[in-house]
Amino acid sequence: MHLKTPEHQVAGHIAKDGKPGPLVDDKGRFFKPLQGESRGDNEVKFYESFSSNTEVPDHIRRYFPVYHGTQAVEGSDGASMIVLENLLFKYSKPSVMDVKMGSRTWYPEASEEYIQKCLRKDAASTTVSSGFRISGFEVYDHKELSFWKPDRKLLNGIKVDGVRLALRKFVSSNTLSETSSKSDSAFASSVYGGSNGILAQLLELKTWFESQTFYHFNSCSILMVYENDSILEGNVDDARPQVKLVDFAHVLDSDGNGVIDHNFLGGLCSFINFIRDILQSQDESSAENLHSSP
């Protein structure tokens, strides 16, 4: 089995200081090291519970990576890893964004030290004010024929206007490395809009979160991915914009106590509004251009 480092990881843990990082194989599988302090065990418990939970509708399952169990991996000090579907396997030049959801990113049983660490990070970003923050993203720049990725530390400090700019850059066709250039959001309608676009998928998830009480998704992320080269070539269907939920080390089974996940749902509703605003501004811009044409 040939394993390699993922090419397009935009957030999460990476290999450093002797600790293993995620790996991918050539068969469409993603190997994620088990995190310490019971986080890895918690994530395995979630995947096993979710995989066997017959109450989860099939149309919701498609928003979660397929779980293939755990496996000890050679070359990583025999570390045990969670084996998942590689969400980027079918993309050749994927544009990817990781969005950490919720206005609170710690879990109820966390230590005071961990809570304070999360509070500092949450307060310095849009987590508290907007209910989510952009953890990282990468966009394929077809003019430069390369990927453009902003510094993750810089992203942690952006405020609401910075979030709007990042969400526009994610669906723009102009050269992204030119920070002075205005993002054209040329792909917004193809990626965010439409019956199979990002917004439609987020709304389907929102409907489920308005009633599901099985899990509370603390510190979970939404991963958005699409292929902008396909849009430029006129093959919008091949762009495959998709939403996936990832990172479940802090997910709690709510034991059927009837409480919905207000923390995640609130962040999701806020994020949906940001996407809607971009689509609406694109519609208004198109209408202005139409009226100003000779």
CSV table of N, CA, C and O in Angstrom, one decimal, residues 46 64 101-104 106 108 205-206 208-220 245 248 250-254 257-269:
chain,number,residue,atom,x,y,z
A,46,PHE,N,-17.8,8.1,17.6
A,46,PHE,CA,-18.8,8.8,16.8
A,46,PHE,C,-19.0,8.1,15.5
A,46,PHE,O,-20.1,7.8,15.1
A,64,PHE,N,-21.3,13.2,5.2
A,64,PHE,CA,-20.3,12.7,6.1
A,64,PHE,C,-19.3,11.7,5.3
A,64,PHE,O,-19.8,11.0,4.5
A,101,MET,N,-17.3,25.4,12.8
A,101,MET,CA,-18.7,25.8,13.1
A,101,MET,C,-18.9,26.0,14.6
A,101,MET,O,-18.3,25.3,15.4
A,102,GLY,N,-19.8,26.9,14.9
A,102,GLY,CA,-20.3,27.1,16.3
A,102,GLY,C,-19.6,28.3,16.9
A,102,GLY,O,-18.5,28.7,16.6
A,103,SER,N,-20.3,29.0,17.8
A,103,SER,CA,-19.8,30.1,18.6
A,103,SER,C,-19.0,29.7,19.8
A,103,SER,O,-18.4,30.5,20.5
A,104,ARG,N,-19.1,28.4,20.1
A,104,ARG,CA,-18.3,27.8,21.2
A,104,ARG,C,-17.6,26.5,20.6
A,104,ARG,O,-18.3,25.6,20.1
A,106,TRP,N,-15.4,24.4,22.4
A,106,TRP,CA,-15.0,23.4,23.4
A,106,TRP,C,-16.2,22.5,23.7
A,106,TRP,O,-17.3,22.8,23.4
A,108,PRO,N,-18.3,20.2,26.7
A,108,PRO,CA,-18.6,20.4,28.1
A,108,PRO,C,-17.6,19.8,29.1
A,108,PRO,O,-17.4,20.4,30.2
A,205,LEU,N,-28.9,20.4,5.2
A,205,LEU,CA,-28.3,20.1,6.5
A,205,LEU,C,-29.0,20.8,7.6
A,205,LEU,O,-29.3,20.3,8.7
A,206,LYS,N,-29.3,22.1,7.3
A,206,LYS,CA,-30.0,22.9,8.3
A,206,LYS,C,-31.3,22.3,8.7
A,206,LYS,O,-31.7,22.3,9.9
A,208,TRP,N,-32.1,19.2,8.8
A,208,TRP,CA,-31.8,18.0,9.7
A,208,TRP,C,-31.4,18.5,11.1
A,208,TRP,O,-31.9,18.0,12.1
A,209,PHE,N,-30.6,19.5,11.1
A,209,PHE,CA,-30.1,20.0,12.4
A,209,PHE,C,-31.2,20.7,13.3
A,209,PHE,O,-31.1,20.8,14.5
A,210,GLU,N,-32.3,21.1,12.6
A,210,GLU,CA,-33.4,21.7,13.3
A,210,GLU,C,-34.2,20.7,14.1
A,210,GLU,O,-35.0,21.0,14.9
A,211,SER,N,-33.9,19.4,13.8
A,211,SER,CA,-34.7,18.4,14.5
A,211,SER,C,-33.8,17.3,15.2
A,211,SER,O,-34.3,16.6,16.1
A,212,GLN,N,-32.6,17.0,14.7
A,212,GLN,CA,-31.8,15.9,15.2
A,212,GLN,C,-31.3,16.2,16.6
A,212,GLN,O,-30.8,17.3,16.9
A,213,THR,N,-31.4,15.2,17.4
A,213,THR,CA,-30.9,15.3,18.8
A,213,THR,C,-30.0,14.2,19.2
A,213,THR,O,-29.6,14.0,20.4
A,214,PHE,N,-29.5,13.5,18.2
A,214,PHE,CA,-28.5,12.4,18.4
A,214,PHE,C,-27.2,12.8,18.9
A,214,PHE,O,-26.6,12.3,19.8
A,215,TYR,N,-26.7,13.9,18.2
A,215,TYR,CA,-25.3,14.3,18.4
A,215,TYR,C,-25.2,15.8,18.6
A,215,TYR,O,-26.0,16.6,18.0
A,216,HIS,N,-24.2,16.2,19.3
A,216,HIS,CA,-23.8,17.6,19.4
A,216,HIS,C,-22.4,17.8,18.8
A,216,HIS,O,-21.4,17.2,19.4
A,217,PHE,N,-22.3,18.5,17.7
A,217,PHE,CA,-21.1,18.6,16.9
A,217,PHE,C,-20.2,19.7,17.4
A,217,PHE,O,-20.0,20.7,16.7
A,218,ASN,N,-19.6,19.5,18.5
A,218,ASN,CA,-18.6,20.5,19.1
A,218,ASN,C,-17.3,20.6,18.2
A,218,ASN,O,-16.8,19.5,17.9
A,219,SER,N,-16.9,21.8,17.8
A,219,SER,CA,-15.7,22.0,17.1
A,219,SER,C,-15.6,21.2,15.8
A,219,SER,O,-14.5,20.8,15.4
A,220,CYS,N,-16.7,21.0,15.2
A,220,CYS,CA,-16.8,20.3,13.9
A,220,CYS,C,-16.6,21.3,12.8
A,220,CYS,O,-16.9,22.5,12.9
A,245,LEU,N,-19.2,17.3,6.3
A,245,LEU,CA,-18.8,17.6,7.7
A,245,LEU,C,-17.6,16.8,8.1
A,245,LEU,O,-17.6,15.6,7.7
A,248,PHE,N,-14.6,15.1,14.1
A,248,PHE,CA,-15.6,14.7,15.1
A,248,PHE,C,-14.9,14.3,16.5
A,248,PHE,O,-15.6,13.5,17.2
A,250,HIS,N,-14.6,15.9,19.1
A,250,HIS,CA,-15.3,16.5,20.3
A,250,HIS,C,-16.9,16.3,20.2
A,250,HIS,O,-17.6,17.0,20.9
A,251,VAL,N,-17.3,15.4,19.3
A,251,VAL,CA,-18.7,15.2,19.2
A,251,VAL,C,-19.3,14.4,20.3
A,251,VAL,O,-18.6,13.4,20.8
A,252,LEU,N,-20.4,14.8,20.9
A,252,LEU,CA,-21.0,14.1,22.0
A,252,LEU,C,-22.3,13.5,21.6
A,252,LEU,O,-23.1,14.1,20.9
A,253,ASP,N,-22.6,12.3,22.0
A,253,ASP,CA,-23.9,11.6,21.9
A,253,ASP,C,-24.8,12.2,22.9
A,253,ASP,O,-24.5,12.2,24.1
A,254,SER,N,-25.9,12.8,22.5
A,254,SER,CA,-26.7,13.5,23.5
A,254,SER,C,-27.7,12.6,24.2
A,254,SER,O,-28.6,13.1,24.9
A,257,ASN,N,-31.7,13.0,24.8
A,257,ASN,CA,-32.4,13.9,25.8
A,257,ASN,C,-33.2,15.0,25.1
A,257,ASN,O,-33.7,15.9,25.8
A,258,GLY,N,-33.4,14.9,23.8
A,258,GLY,CA,-34.3,15.8,23.1
A,258,GLY,C,-33.8,17.2,22.9
A,258,GLY,O,-34.6,18.1,22.5
A,259,VAL,N,-32.5,17.5,23.1
A,259,VAL,CA,-32.0,18.8,22.9
A,259,VAL,C,-31.3,18.9,21.5
A,259,VAL,O,-30.4,18.1,21.3
A,260,ILE,N,-31.7,19.8,20.7
A,260,ILE,CA,-31.0,20.0,19.4
A,260,ILE,C,-29.7,20.7,19.6
A,260,ILE,O,-29.4,21.3,20.7
A,261,ASP,N,-28.8,20.6,18.7
A,261,ASP,CA,-27.5,21.2,18.7
A,261,ASP,C,-27.5,22.7,18.4
A,261,ASP,O,-27.2,23.1,17.2
A,262,HIS,N,-27.9,23.6,19.3
A,262,HIS,CA,-28.1,25.0,19.0
A,262,HIS,C,-26.8,25.6,18.6
A,262,HIS,O,-26.7,26.6,17.8
A,263,ASN,N,-25.7,25.2,19.2
A,263,ASN,CA,-24.4,25.8,18.9
A,263,ASN,C,-24.0,25.6,17.4
A,263,ASN,O,-23.7,26.6,16.7
A,264,PHE,N,-24.1,24.4,16.9
A,264,PHE,CA,-23.8,24.2,15.5
A,264,PHE,C,-24.9,24.8,14.6
A,264,PHE,O,-24.5,25.5,13.6
A,265,LEU,N,-26.1,24.6,14.9
A,265,LEU,CA,-27.2,25.2,14.1
A,265,LEU,C,-27.1,26.7,14.0
A,265,LEU,O,-27.3,27.2,12.9
A,266,GLY,N,-26.8,27.4,15.1
A,266,GLY,CA,-26.7,28.8,15.0
A,266,GLY,C,-25.6,29.3,14.1
A,266,GLY,O,-25.7,30.2,13.3
A,267,GLY,N,-24.4,28.6,14.1
A,267,GLY,CA,-23.3,28.9,13.2
A,267,GLY,C,-23.7,28.6,11.8
A,267,GLY,O,-23.3,29.3,10.9
A,268,LEU,N,-24.4,27.5,11.6
A,268,LEU,CA,-24.8,27.1,10.2
A,268,LEU,C,-25.8,28.2,9.6
A,268,LEU,O,-25.6,28.5,8.5
A,269,CYS,N,-26.7,28.6,10.4
A,269,CYS,CA,-27.6,29.6,10.0
A,269,CYS,C,-26.9,30.9,9.6
A,269,CYS,O,-27.2,31.6,8.6
